[in-house]
């Protein structure tokens, strides 16, 4: 027994002890021998084991007084920070790869920051065959990455960009004439404006309609990069008629917008002529280019051999070509060819720029999009054009040579991108690509297929391509035709699970079959949004005007490009300082969504984690696990850091919502003697 004249206060929380009760409700105090226990009390020492003890204490109210710490993070919206270590809750992190962060969640980032906007009217109504041109209204759907785009119904014609940089824009506008006036020619054009100013990036004018022999449908297409936008610039698409205006043209349109990151290897350029001259309606000659963006993956010289674009490394490249043309020559048309090292690529012919030069139809445009592949270093990409129909002068432009430019866009496809590329030479119904009853293209050859995302059999049901992961996909289709049937016009449209995709139509295949105009082509570049696992895609063709035989000149080519999440992403937290050597307790975290969350934790005695384990050696931790049981966590160390790896499944991303790490202060040097089971049998206050 001892009597000490000093009051026991809550300051004892700074010392290693524990208060607990036995079965008879006697209170026991565990403390180190050598500690001067100063209070009026009666203490019985019952045991003196040589061991290190636990770290908690309670006052008379039952509050825990031990040196505990807890680190919780629920917000990562502050971005990266080089400040380490930290000792308070933050909304930042050390580093991240392929991760999208916000307040309340971490998820895998989209591979492409994109927006898809659809509608069926303009600011003047539902008739697109009007003058002056009117801005398209995105009244049916708007889906977009809010980091790069914004949209409001208060300004329904405007898509606002939120980040400085370059943006790829695709427009698809099919039209139908609901009347039956066969005496005139009709066409609608579409242009891109930024902040109310027309951009010289190409114009969509491939929608010539004769309204004879049942030819009452057409379409406009455009795929271009708009260069060097600033945050809060707004994009509009203006459309209107430029030939006969007596008929009403309606339709469903789609705008696809994508932020082109500075790290994406891209080449873009403009053209107003060929090597041979400004008349592009002659023998084959290559377009000359003036570059706008030339990343290190490409080599080009504006002043020497400017028609050659050198692709430095082997790989797959996405290419779009757009050439606005004008002429007073009746029934002129051009053939364009995409060539690598002088050889036409499969499906690389485009002939959709028919010029009637009657009823005011003196302007048109040619369009192509697809994937090319280079297999050697320093391959040369060229685009050639040549006469296809009537001879005479055809310029690049609208009313005078050079007042508008043609454009090319080249983007290197990442090895992370998931592609399907197929070739077809016939339909289910046969080799006539202008069938009276709709038929589907048979994809007899798969030139590229990522079997984790696509399923396809070139023998059985080869017309069907099955999607294996949910998400958005970009579709490109090219087919070039020839026929002697006057006013034949094959129409292409896309179905998913046997249902038409609204607005996914190409109707540029019109063939006059006179004055040498016996060839045409259909090009389609459009997003397919919100596809689900096991959805089936088909490409369908049907005669839109005169029936009769229309055959392919070269195999048709289809591309599908998954525009979804990265396969995985990783975020590494900042280093947390508990303030003292710590014993590591339970970790808790909340995950939602679909996919795998691998959470790893490591500790160290150094504030820079210089002697901590390598992340690759750390076992993943489960929710509710005691951290000290993990192979990369050591009791008695002061600093801690976590790393979360997210792995997508079936096109979905898992989400981490919060994480909490619990610790208690530990003693690194135990005393030579320890007292336990100290029984307080009474005390005197004062």
XYZ file of C-alpha atoms in Angstrom:
686
model
C 0.000 0.000 0.000
C 1.169 3.571 -0.695
C -0.244 6.999 -0.051
C 0.767 9.847 -2.406
C -0.282 13.475 -1.967
C -0.794 14.416 -5.612
C -4.022 14.375 -7.575
C -4.250 11.939 -10.514
C -5.342 14.082 -13.458
C -6.202 13.463 -17.110
C -2.600 14.229 -17.990
C -1.982 10.532 -17.526
C -3.099 10.119 -21.117
C 0.485 10.934 -22.080
C 1.690 7.741 -20.409
C 1.312 4.111 -21.307
C -1.429 2.532 -19.219
C -4.884 1.063 -19.371
C -7.872 1.115 -17.068
C -10.108 -1.896 -16.966
C -12.259 -3.893 -14.545
C -12.241 -7.472 -13.430
C -15.317 -9.625 -12.952
C -15.881 -8.109 -9.503
C -15.887 -4.597 -11.005
C -12.591 -3.734 -9.323
C -10.680 -1.111 -11.243
C -7.151 -1.958 -12.318
C -4.527 0.461 -13.588
C -1.689 -0.772 -15.761
C 1.364 1.509 -15.777
C 5.095 1.337 -16.115
C 7.301 0.785 -13.066
C 9.369 3.848 -12.358
C 6.489 6.243 -13.003
C 5.915 8.484 -9.983
C 2.281 7.825 -9.193
C 1.376 10.904 -7.159
C -2.050 10.963 -5.608
C -3.870 10.096 -2.425
C -4.712 6.493 -3.148
C -4.435 2.957 -1.934
C -2.658 0.843 -4.564
C -1.976 -2.863 -4.480
C 0.777 -4.163 -6.785
C -0.040 -7.702 -7.731
C 2.286 -8.479 -10.620
C 5.398 -7.157 -12.372
C 5.621 -8.736 -15.836
C 8.292 -7.582 -18.282
C 6.091 -6.543 -21.244
C 4.999 -3.560 -23.313
C 1.383 -2.662 -22.779
C -1.510 -1.022 -24.584
C -2.102 2.639 -25.184
C -5.481 3.894 -23.920
C -6.720 5.848 -20.930
C -10.061 7.023 -19.674
C -11.147 9.840 -17.414
C -14.081 9.663 -15.027
C -16.474 10.390 -17.901
C -15.227 7.383 -19.819
C -13.516 9.477 -22.561
C -10.560 7.811 -24.246
C -7.413 9.740 -23.388
C -4.846 7.650 -25.261
C -2.749 9.133 -28.116
C -4.875 7.877 -31.017
C -4.986 9.239 -34.579
C -7.334 8.834 -37.514
C -6.829 9.914 -41.118
C -9.927 10.144 -43.313
C -10.044 11.254 -46.943
C -13.299 11.743 -48.864
C -12.288 14.510 -51.266
C -9.589 14.473 -53.945
C -10.812 17.457 -55.970
C -7.787 19.598 -55.074
C -5.534 17.717 -57.501
C -1.887 16.854 -57.056
C 0.294 18.384 -54.360
C 4.019 18.167 -53.701
C 3.576 19.009 -50.016
C 4.703 16.018 -47.946
C 4.221 14.912 -45.274
C 0.845 16.204 -44.118
C -0.755 15.946 -40.683
C -4.332 16.952 -41.424
C -7.134 15.976 -43.765
C -6.613 17.283 -47.322
C -8.366 17.162 -50.705
C -5.154 16.553 -52.638
C -2.968 13.580 -53.553
C 0.602 12.924 -54.642
C 0.032 11.527 -58.140
C -2.524 9.816 -60.363
C -2.582 7.997 -63.692
C -5.803 7.525 -65.698
C -7.883 8.623 -62.717
C -10.788 11.086 -62.521
C -11.221 12.642 -59.078
C -13.872 14.712 -57.360
C -15.339 15.384 -53.955
C -16.602 12.041 -52.781
C -15.082 9.662 -55.300
C -12.159 8.343 -57.307
C -12.918 6.574 -60.594
C -11.111 5.492 -63.745
C -10.811 8.312 -66.237
C -12.394 8.290 -69.684
C -9.856 7.702 -72.409
C -11.458 10.602 -74.259
C -13.113 13.713 -72.862
C -16.069 13.827 -75.177
C -19.538 15.177 -75.700
C -22.441 13.844 -77.779
C -25.212 16.283 -78.686
C -28.269 15.415 -80.788
C -31.316 17.226 -82.086
C -33.853 17.617 -84.891
C -34.377 21.351 -85.193
C -32.620 24.689 -85.585
C -33.209 28.073 -84.037
C -35.799 28.761 -86.754
C -37.769 25.498 -86.616
C -37.467 22.010 -88.110
C -36.816 22.914 -91.775
C -33.087 22.943 -92.594
C -33.522 24.081 -96.219
C -33.630 27.777 -95.346
C -31.627 30.947 -95.793
C -29.910 32.474 -93.963
C -28.412 29.554 -92.131
C -29.655 28.868 -88.600
C -27.856 27.298 -85.632
C -28.637 23.695 -84.724
C -30.502 23.150 -81.458
C -29.502 20.114 -79.364
C -33.012 19.464 -78.156
C -33.070 15.659 -77.905
C -29.983 14.698 -75.869
C -26.765 16.080 -74.410
C -24.168 13.825 -72.803
C -20.746 15.278 -72.093
C -17.696 15.309 -69.849
C -18.265 18.262 -67.544
C -14.524 18.894 -67.227
C -14.270 19.851 -70.909
C -17.779 20.940 -71.933
C -20.840 22.710 -70.625
C -24.340 23.122 -72.024
C -27.503 24.877 -70.940
C -31.027 24.790 -72.315
C -31.036 28.571 -71.990
C -28.601 28.686 -74.938
C -29.505 25.448 -76.719
C -27.373 26.072 -79.830
C -24.078 26.463 -77.955
C -21.575 23.893 -76.746
C -19.074 25.660 -74.497
C -15.546 24.342 -74.031
C -14.065 24.646 -70.549
C -10.414 23.965 -71.313
C -7.916 25.619 -73.613
C -6.757 23.469 -76.510
C -7.757 21.637 -79.666
C -11.069 19.857 -80.234
C -12.126 17.237 -82.768
C -15.631 17.827 -84.131
C -17.773 15.422 -86.153
C -21.141 16.311 -87.686
C -23.645 13.841 -89.147
C -26.812 15.317 -90.704
C -29.161 13.084 -92.717
C -32.132 14.792 -94.398
C -35.377 13.737 -95.989
C -37.614 15.737 -98.318
C -41.199 15.064 -97.314
C -42.658 16.581 -100.511
C -42.609 15.351 -104.096
C -41.536 18.267 -106.309
C -39.341 16.643 -108.995
C -38.478 19.793 -110.927
C -35.545 21.030 -108.818
C -32.272 20.164 -107.128
C -31.752 20.689 -103.417
C -28.830 20.802 -100.999
C -28.123 21.834 -97.414
C -24.745 22.948 -96.073
C -23.352 23.035 -92.547
C -20.431 24.974 -91.089
C -18.729 25.239 -87.703
C -18.597 28.571 -85.908
C -16.709 29.549 -82.762
C -18.001 32.589 -80.889
C -20.091 33.460 -83.932
C -17.206 33.280 -86.429
C -17.046 30.677 -89.219
C -14.033 28.369 -88.914
C -12.022 27.586 -92.033
C -11.805 23.861 -91.326
C -14.013 22.439 -94.072
C -17.733 22.534 -94.793
C -20.355 19.777 -95.119
C -22.054 20.007 -98.551
C -22.537 16.403 -99.668
C -26.356 16.460 -99.432
C -27.399 16.847 -103.088
C -30.972 15.625 -103.696
C -32.603 15.345 -107.114
C -36.165 14.520 -105.933
C -36.636 12.337 -108.996
C -36.832 8.547 -109.232
C -37.518 8.494 -105.502
C -34.306 10.304 -104.603
C -35.484 12.362 -101.627
C -32.814 11.612 -98.985
C -29.250 12.854 -98.566
C -26.749 13.576 -95.790
C -23.952 15.888 -94.691
C -20.770 14.733 -92.966
C -17.779 16.487 -91.487
C -14.884 15.413 -89.267
C -12.338 18.135 -88.415
C -10.172 19.581 -85.676
C -10.869 23.096 -84.425
C -7.537 24.526 -83.370
C -6.465 26.503 -80.321
C -9.738 27.222 -78.542
C -9.828 29.056 -75.227
C -11.841 28.191 -72.149
C -15.418 29.505 -72.435
C -15.357 29.652 -76.238
C -18.590 28.276 -77.645
C -19.141 26.091 -80.687
C -22.188 26.307 -82.926
C -23.123 24.509 -86.139
C -25.078 26.565 -88.658
C -27.003 24.898 -91.475
C -29.112 26.126 -94.360
C -30.074 25.593 -97.977
C -27.954 26.876 -100.858
C -29.703 25.543 -103.983
C -33.487 25.444 -104.466
C -35.357 26.492 -101.331
C -38.938 25.481 -102.145
C -38.983 22.176 -100.265
C -38.814 21.309 -96.570
C -35.913 19.172 -95.364
C -36.013 17.591 -91.912
C -33.787 15.160 -90.055
C -31.928 14.094 -86.912
C -28.363 15.281 -86.488
C -25.453 14.354 -84.211
C -22.535 16.459 -83.041
C -19.569 14.596 -81.576
C -16.943 16.710 -79.778
C -13.720 15.456 -78.208
C -10.907 17.248 -76.416
C -7.636 16.474 -78.214
C -5.017 16.307 -75.483
C -1.619 17.882 -76.066
C -0.091 14.462 -75.379
C -2.053 12.850 -78.237
C 0.165 12.597 -81.354
C -1.733 14.649 -83.956
C -1.106 16.228 -87.348
C -3.528 18.702 -88.925
C -3.207 20.798 -92.057
C -5.107 22.749 -94.708
C -5.134 22.617 -98.496
C -6.322 24.790 -101.386
C -4.630 23.020 -104.326
C -2.798 19.983 -105.627
C 0.787 19.645 -106.805
C -0.532 20.075 -110.371
C -2.346 23.341 -109.664
C -5.562 24.917 -108.427
C -7.845 22.960 -110.781
C -8.341 19.738 -108.867
C -10.512 18.133 -111.592
C -7.725 16.713 -113.736
C -5.417 13.718 -113.715
C -4.379 12.319 -110.353
C -2.389 14.753 -108.221
C -1.659 14.976 -104.496
C -3.094 17.693 -102.282
C -0.531 20.112 -100.857
C -0.731 20.830 -97.138
C -0.004 23.791 -94.881
C 0.374 22.403 -91.387
C -1.465 23.732 -88.333
C -0.378 21.232 -85.692
C 2.587 18.954 -86.190
C 3.476 16.806 -83.208
C 6.730 14.896 -82.919
C 5.227 11.720 -84.395
C 5.153 13.406 -87.815
C 7.456 15.248 -90.207
C 6.199 17.784 -92.742
C 7.587 20.762 -94.663
C 5.225 23.451 -95.951
C 7.745 24.619 -98.554
C 9.185 21.345 -99.845
C 7.167 18.293 -100.952
C 4.271 19.647 -98.917
C 1.989 16.918 -100.264
C 3.930 14.332 -98.237
C 3.085 13.751 -94.583
C 5.740 11.556 -92.992
C 4.547 9.264 -90.218
C 7.656 8.550 -88.204
C 6.674 5.356 -86.393
C 4.737 2.213 -87.303
C 1.239 1.971 -85.907
C -2.431 2.648 -86.491
C -3.643 6.149 -87.273
C -7.132 7.621 -87.451
C -7.512 9.922 -90.469
C -10.250 12.268 -91.674
C -10.221 14.234 -94.935
C -12.639 17.024 -95.879
C -12.498 18.936 -99.162
C -15.078 21.621 -100.088
C -15.269 22.135 -103.850
C -17.012 24.493 -106.298
C -17.579 24.589 -110.061
C -19.896 25.698 -112.831
C -19.209 22.466 -114.732
C -22.343 20.346 -114.954
C -22.041 16.876 -113.417
C -18.458 17.083 -112.222
C -17.144 14.835 -109.471
C -13.787 13.926 -107.962
C -12.209 10.680 -106.850
C -10.080 10.969 -103.738
C -7.552 8.328 -102.687
C -5.826 7.774 -99.342
C -2.356 6.325 -99.909
C 0.478 5.086 -97.717
C 3.846 4.862 -99.473
C 2.035 5.332 -102.776
C -0.396 2.427 -102.277
C -4.136 2.989 -101.818
C -5.264 1.811 -98.389
C -8.152 -0.630 -98.178
C -11.390 1.323 -98.336
C -9.446 4.519 -99.014
C -11.458 5.766 -102.011
C -14.023 8.565 -101.632
C -16.261 10.006 -104.372
C -19.136 11.786 -102.621
C -18.681 15.314 -104.053
C -21.089 15.342 -107.020
C -21.619 18.833 -108.538
C -24.790 19.300 -110.609
C -24.146 23.010 -111.329
C -27.825 23.611 -111.949
C -30.541 25.224 -109.806
C -27.769 26.898 -107.843
C -25.991 23.681 -106.907
C -22.425 24.853 -107.573
C -20.798 23.677 -104.345
C -20.213 20.247 -102.857
C -17.712 18.458 -100.623
C -15.798 15.205 -100.270
C -15.343 13.332 -96.989
C -13.447 10.294 -95.723
C -12.598 8.833 -92.334
C -10.966 5.614 -91.232
C -7.919 3.817 -89.877
C -4.652 3.469 -91.748
C -1.740 1.305 -90.620
C 1.949 1.854 -91.225
C 4.384 -1.015 -90.823
C 7.717 0.745 -91.303
C 9.541 3.817 -90.092
C 9.005 7.097 -91.935
C 6.005 6.036 -94.004
C 4.497 8.643 -96.333
C 0.806 9.556 -96.268
C -0.659 11.323 -99.307
C -4.178 12.249 -100.425
C -4.699 12.445 -104.162
C -7.676 13.701 -106.173
C -8.612 13.318 -109.818
C -11.437 13.711 -112.302
C -14.272 11.195 -111.907
C -17.034 12.637 -114.153
C -17.330 15.678 -116.448
C -14.158 17.575 -117.337
C -13.671 21.234 -116.498
C -12.383 23.456 -113.740
C -13.144 22.558 -110.132
C -11.662 24.579 -107.282
C -11.288 23.988 -103.590
C -13.539 26.626 -102.045
C -17.080 27.952 -102.273
C -17.375 30.966 -104.589
C -13.738 31.517 -105.525
C -10.583 29.448 -105.479
C -9.079 29.235 -102.005
C -11.719 31.126 -99.990
C -12.282 27.867 -98.089
C -9.740 25.185 -97.293
C -9.770 21.443 -97.275
C -8.412 19.824 -94.126
C -6.772 16.641 -92.909
C -6.663 15.267 -89.374
C -4.292 12.453 -88.351
C -4.242 10.945 -84.847
C -2.072 8.093 -83.649
C -4.218 5.408 -82.050
C -3.034 4.385 -78.597
C -2.272 0.760 -77.846
C -4.863 1.108 -75.055
C -7.587 1.826 -77.623
C -9.923 -1.042 -78.485
C -10.655 -1.421 -82.206
C -12.635 -3.548 -84.574
C -11.904 -3.242 -88.303
C -13.675 -5.450 -90.810
C -13.979 -5.750 -94.581
C -16.994 -6.757 -96.663
C -17.464 -7.544 -100.351
C -21.121 -8.557 -100.278
C -24.392 -8.295 -98.433
C -26.390 -11.124 -96.939
C -28.579 -10.835 -100.059
C -25.675 -10.895 -102.517
C -23.304 -8.535 -104.332
C -25.842 -5.826 -105.225
C -25.278 -3.017 -102.701
C -28.478 -1.278 -103.839
C -31.083 -3.857 -102.765
C -34.814 -3.220 -102.941
C -35.241 -4.886 -99.551
C -32.712 -3.859 -96.938
C -29.792 -6.213 -96.423
C -26.771 -6.332 -94.151
C -23.067 -6.167 -94.962
C -21.202 -9.424 -94.316
C -17.851 -8.822 -92.646
C -15.864 -11.674 -94.149
C -12.469 -10.419 -92.999
C -11.413 -9.114 -89.595
C -8.288 -7.034 -90.088
C -8.302 -5.952 -86.431
C -10.340 -7.221 -83.486
C -9.834 -6.782 -79.772
C -11.544 -9.904 -78.510
C -11.932 -8.483 -75.010
C -14.375 -5.903 -76.393
C -15.797 -7.415 -79.594
C -17.059 -10.813 -80.668
C -17.370 -11.693 -84.337
C -17.461 -14.787 -86.526
C -16.410 -14.332 -90.151
C -18.317 -17.477 -91.114
C -21.555 -17.701 -89.143
C -23.725 -14.568 -88.940
C -20.791 -12.510 -90.182
C -23.090 -9.498 -90.510
C -23.291 -9.270 -86.699
C -20.668 -7.699 -84.452
C -21.291 -8.200 -80.742
C -20.188 -5.697 -78.122
C -18.681 -7.217 -74.957
C -18.332 -4.071 -72.854
C -20.798 -1.317 -72.015
C -19.982 2.183 -73.202
C -19.728 4.576 -76.134
C -18.204 3.667 -79.484
C -17.176 5.671 -82.546
C -18.215 4.093 -85.850
C -16.684 4.802 -89.252
C -17.904 3.228 -92.483
C -16.665 3.608 -96.062
C -17.932 2.040 -99.271
C -17.369 3.138 -102.864
C -19.761 2.102 -105.623
C -20.098 1.942 -109.384
C -23.200 1.510 -111.541
C -24.801 2.204 -114.898
C -28.220 2.662 -113.272
C -29.326 6.283 -113.588
C -30.047 7.962 -110.263
C -29.221 4.973 -108.106
C -28.426 5.944 -104.525
C -27.530 3.262 -101.944
C -28.352 4.358 -98.396
C -26.447 3.100 -95.368
C -27.906 2.983 -91.869
C -26.878 1.407 -88.580
C -28.905 -0.875 -86.345
C -28.295 -2.011 -82.782
C -30.250 -5.130 -81.811
C -32.315 -4.736 -84.989
C -33.398 -1.191 -84.086
C -32.371 1.811 -86.171
C -29.898 4.173 -84.504
C -31.449 7.615 -84.831
C -29.447 9.787 -87.217
C -26.859 7.093 -88.054
C -27.385 7.374 -91.813
C -25.204 8.025 -94.854
C -27.060 8.891 -98.059
C -24.300 10.291 -100.285
C -24.167 7.414 -102.774
C -26.074 9.123 -105.638
C -24.966 8.054 -109.149
C -26.265 9.990 -112.164
C -24.823 7.500 -114.669
C -24.326 10.160 -117.328
C -21.484 12.549 -118.240
C -19.102 9.964 -116.816
C -20.575 10.097 -113.315
C -20.804 6.368 -112.646
C -19.097 6.184 -109.232
C -19.907 7.440 -105.748
C -19.270 6.605 -102.107
C -20.847 6.584 -98.678
C -18.955 7.705 -95.592
C -20.326 7.660 -92.062
C -18.612 8.822 -88.873
C -20.881 8.778 -85.831
C -20.833 7.848 -82.134
C -22.933 4.962 -80.842
C -23.689 5.914 -77.263
C -24.607 3.869 -74.218
C -24.170 0.454 -75.783
C -24.572 -2.521 -73.470
C -22.774 -5.814 -73.245
C -24.068 -8.272 -75.887
C -25.547 -5.534 -78.089
C -25.337 -6.492 -81.770
C -24.341 -3.973 -84.454
C -25.229 -4.344 -88.128
C -24.617 -2.155 -91.185
C -27.654 -2.081 -93.453
C -28.069 -0.988 -97.068
C -31.145 -0.280 -99.151
C -31.971 1.403 -102.446
C -32.972 4.978 -101.678
C -33.777 5.931 -105.303
C -33.705 3.907 -108.541
C -33.354 0.174 -108.002
C -30.840 -1.857 -109.959
C -27.370 -3.265 -109.609
C -24.739 -1.233 -107.777
C -21.464 -2.981 -106.997
C -18.405 -2.242 -104.912
C -15.202 -0.983 -106.482
C -13.140 -2.041 -103.449
C -14.149 -3.781 -100.204
C -16.258 -1.789 -97.769
C -14.552 -1.100 -94.442
C -16.076 -0.735 -90.977
C -14.294 0.622 -87.900
C -15.527 0.499 -84.303
C -13.500 2.380 -81.699
C -14.381 2.037 -78.036
C -14.547 5.455 -76.389
C -14.698 4.303 -72.785
C -12.622 4.091 -69.646
C -8.971 3.234 -69.449
C -8.517 -0.425 -68.462
C -7.154 0.683 -65.101
C -6.023 3.704 -63.129
C -3.876 4.399 -60.075
C -3.836 7.148 -57.427
C -1.136 7.565 -54.790
C -1.976 9.559 -51.681
C 0.158 12.084 -49.915
C 2.260 10.919 -46.978
C 0.493 11.231 -43.629
C 2.381 11.994 -40.406
C 0.698 10.676 -37.256
C 3.014 12.787 -35.080
C 4.597 9.882 -33.234
C 5.522 6.236 -33.731
C 2.262 4.387 -34.226
C 0.670 0.996 -34.067
C -1.609 0.514 -37.087
C -5.189 -0.489 -36.496
C -8.218 -1.022 -38.729
C -8.620 0.488 -42.202
C -12.086 1.193 -43.603
C -13.072 2.235 -47.105
C -16.228 2.376 -49.219
C -16.346 1.248 -52.833
C -19.209 1.326 -55.328
C -19.652 0.749 -59.048
C -18.513 -2.292 -60.999
C -14.907 -3.413 -61.141
C -11.958 -4.167 -58.892
C -10.479 -1.912 -56.190
C -6.960 -2.856 -55.098
C -5.953 -0.775 -52.067
C -2.373 -0.955 -50.811
C -0.813 0.708 -47.768
C 2.796 1.106 -46.677
C 4.530 2.698 -43.669
C 7.987 4.073 -42.960
C 10.061 5.773 -40.279
C 11.262 8.348 -42.834
C 9.069 11.245 -43.903
C 9.927 10.737 -47.596
C 9.112 6.994 -47.481
C 12.634 6.343 -48.748
C 12.896 2.980 -47.010
C 9.270 1.933 -47.457
C 8.388 -1.184 -49.416
C 7.877 -0.944 -53.172
C 4.187 -0.786 -54.054
C 4.491 -3.825 -56.302
C 5.379 -5.986 -53.292
C 2.416 -4.897 -51.159
C -0.586 -7.167 -50.754
C -4.007 -5.549 -51.345
C -5.981 -4.756 -48.196
C -9.646 -5.468 -47.561
C -12.146 -3.203 -45.827
C -12.048 -3.719 -42.046
C -8.617 -5.348 -42.040
C -6.078 -4.622 -39.294
C -3.273 -2.800 -41.075
C -0.467 -4.240 -38.974
C -1.233 -7.656 -40.463
C -0.223 -6.424 -43.933
C 3.225 -7.217 -45.302
C 4.045 -3.540 -46.021
C 2.890 -2.101 -42.682
C 5.088 -2.093 -39.563
C 4.016 -1.088 -36.068
C 6.166 1.589 -34.472
C 6.597 3.595 -37.689
C 5.310 7.140 -37.980
C 4.442 7.766 -41.652
C 1.827 6.093 -43.809
C 0.678 6.288 -47.438
C -1.920 4.477 -49.526
C -2.255 3.668 -53.210
C -5.509 2.703 -54.903
C -5.643 0.805 -58.193
C -8.985 0.647 -60.016
C -9.587 -1.994 -62.697
C -12.581 -1.727 -65.047
C -14.831 -4.678 -65.814
C -17.127 -4.920 -68.862
C -16.668 -1.237 -69.641
C -17.552 -0.063 -66.122
C -15.423 1.707 -63.534
C -15.265 0.916 -59.826
C -15.454 3.917 -57.495
C -13.656 4.576 -54.210
C -15.729 6.941 -52.073
C -13.734 7.273 -48.845
C -10.889 5.823 -46.813
C -10.140 5.929 -43.063
C -6.895 4.786 -41.416
C -6.773 4.282 -37.635
C -3.627 4.268 -35.504
C -2.526 4.461 -31.861
C 0.709 5.814 -30.502
C 3.247 3.174 -29.608
C 6.302 3.103 -27.265
C 9.557 2.345 -28.937
C 11.601 1.773 -25.743
C 9.858 -0.147 -22.950
C 11.022 0.446 -19.311
C 13.192 -2.160 -17.616
C 10.377 -2.960 -15.171
C 6.675 -2.940 -15.822
C 3.809 -2.974 -13.329
C 0.464 -4.498 -14.144
C -2.667 -5.308 -12.246
C -2.333 -2.286 -9.965
C -5.522 -2.401 -7.899
C -6.887 0.967 -6.814
C -8.847 0.104 -3.711
C -9.513 3.679 -2.699
C -8.337 7.237 -2.911
C -8.459 10.538 -1.056
C -9.189 13.679 -2.977
C -7.256 16.717 -1.746
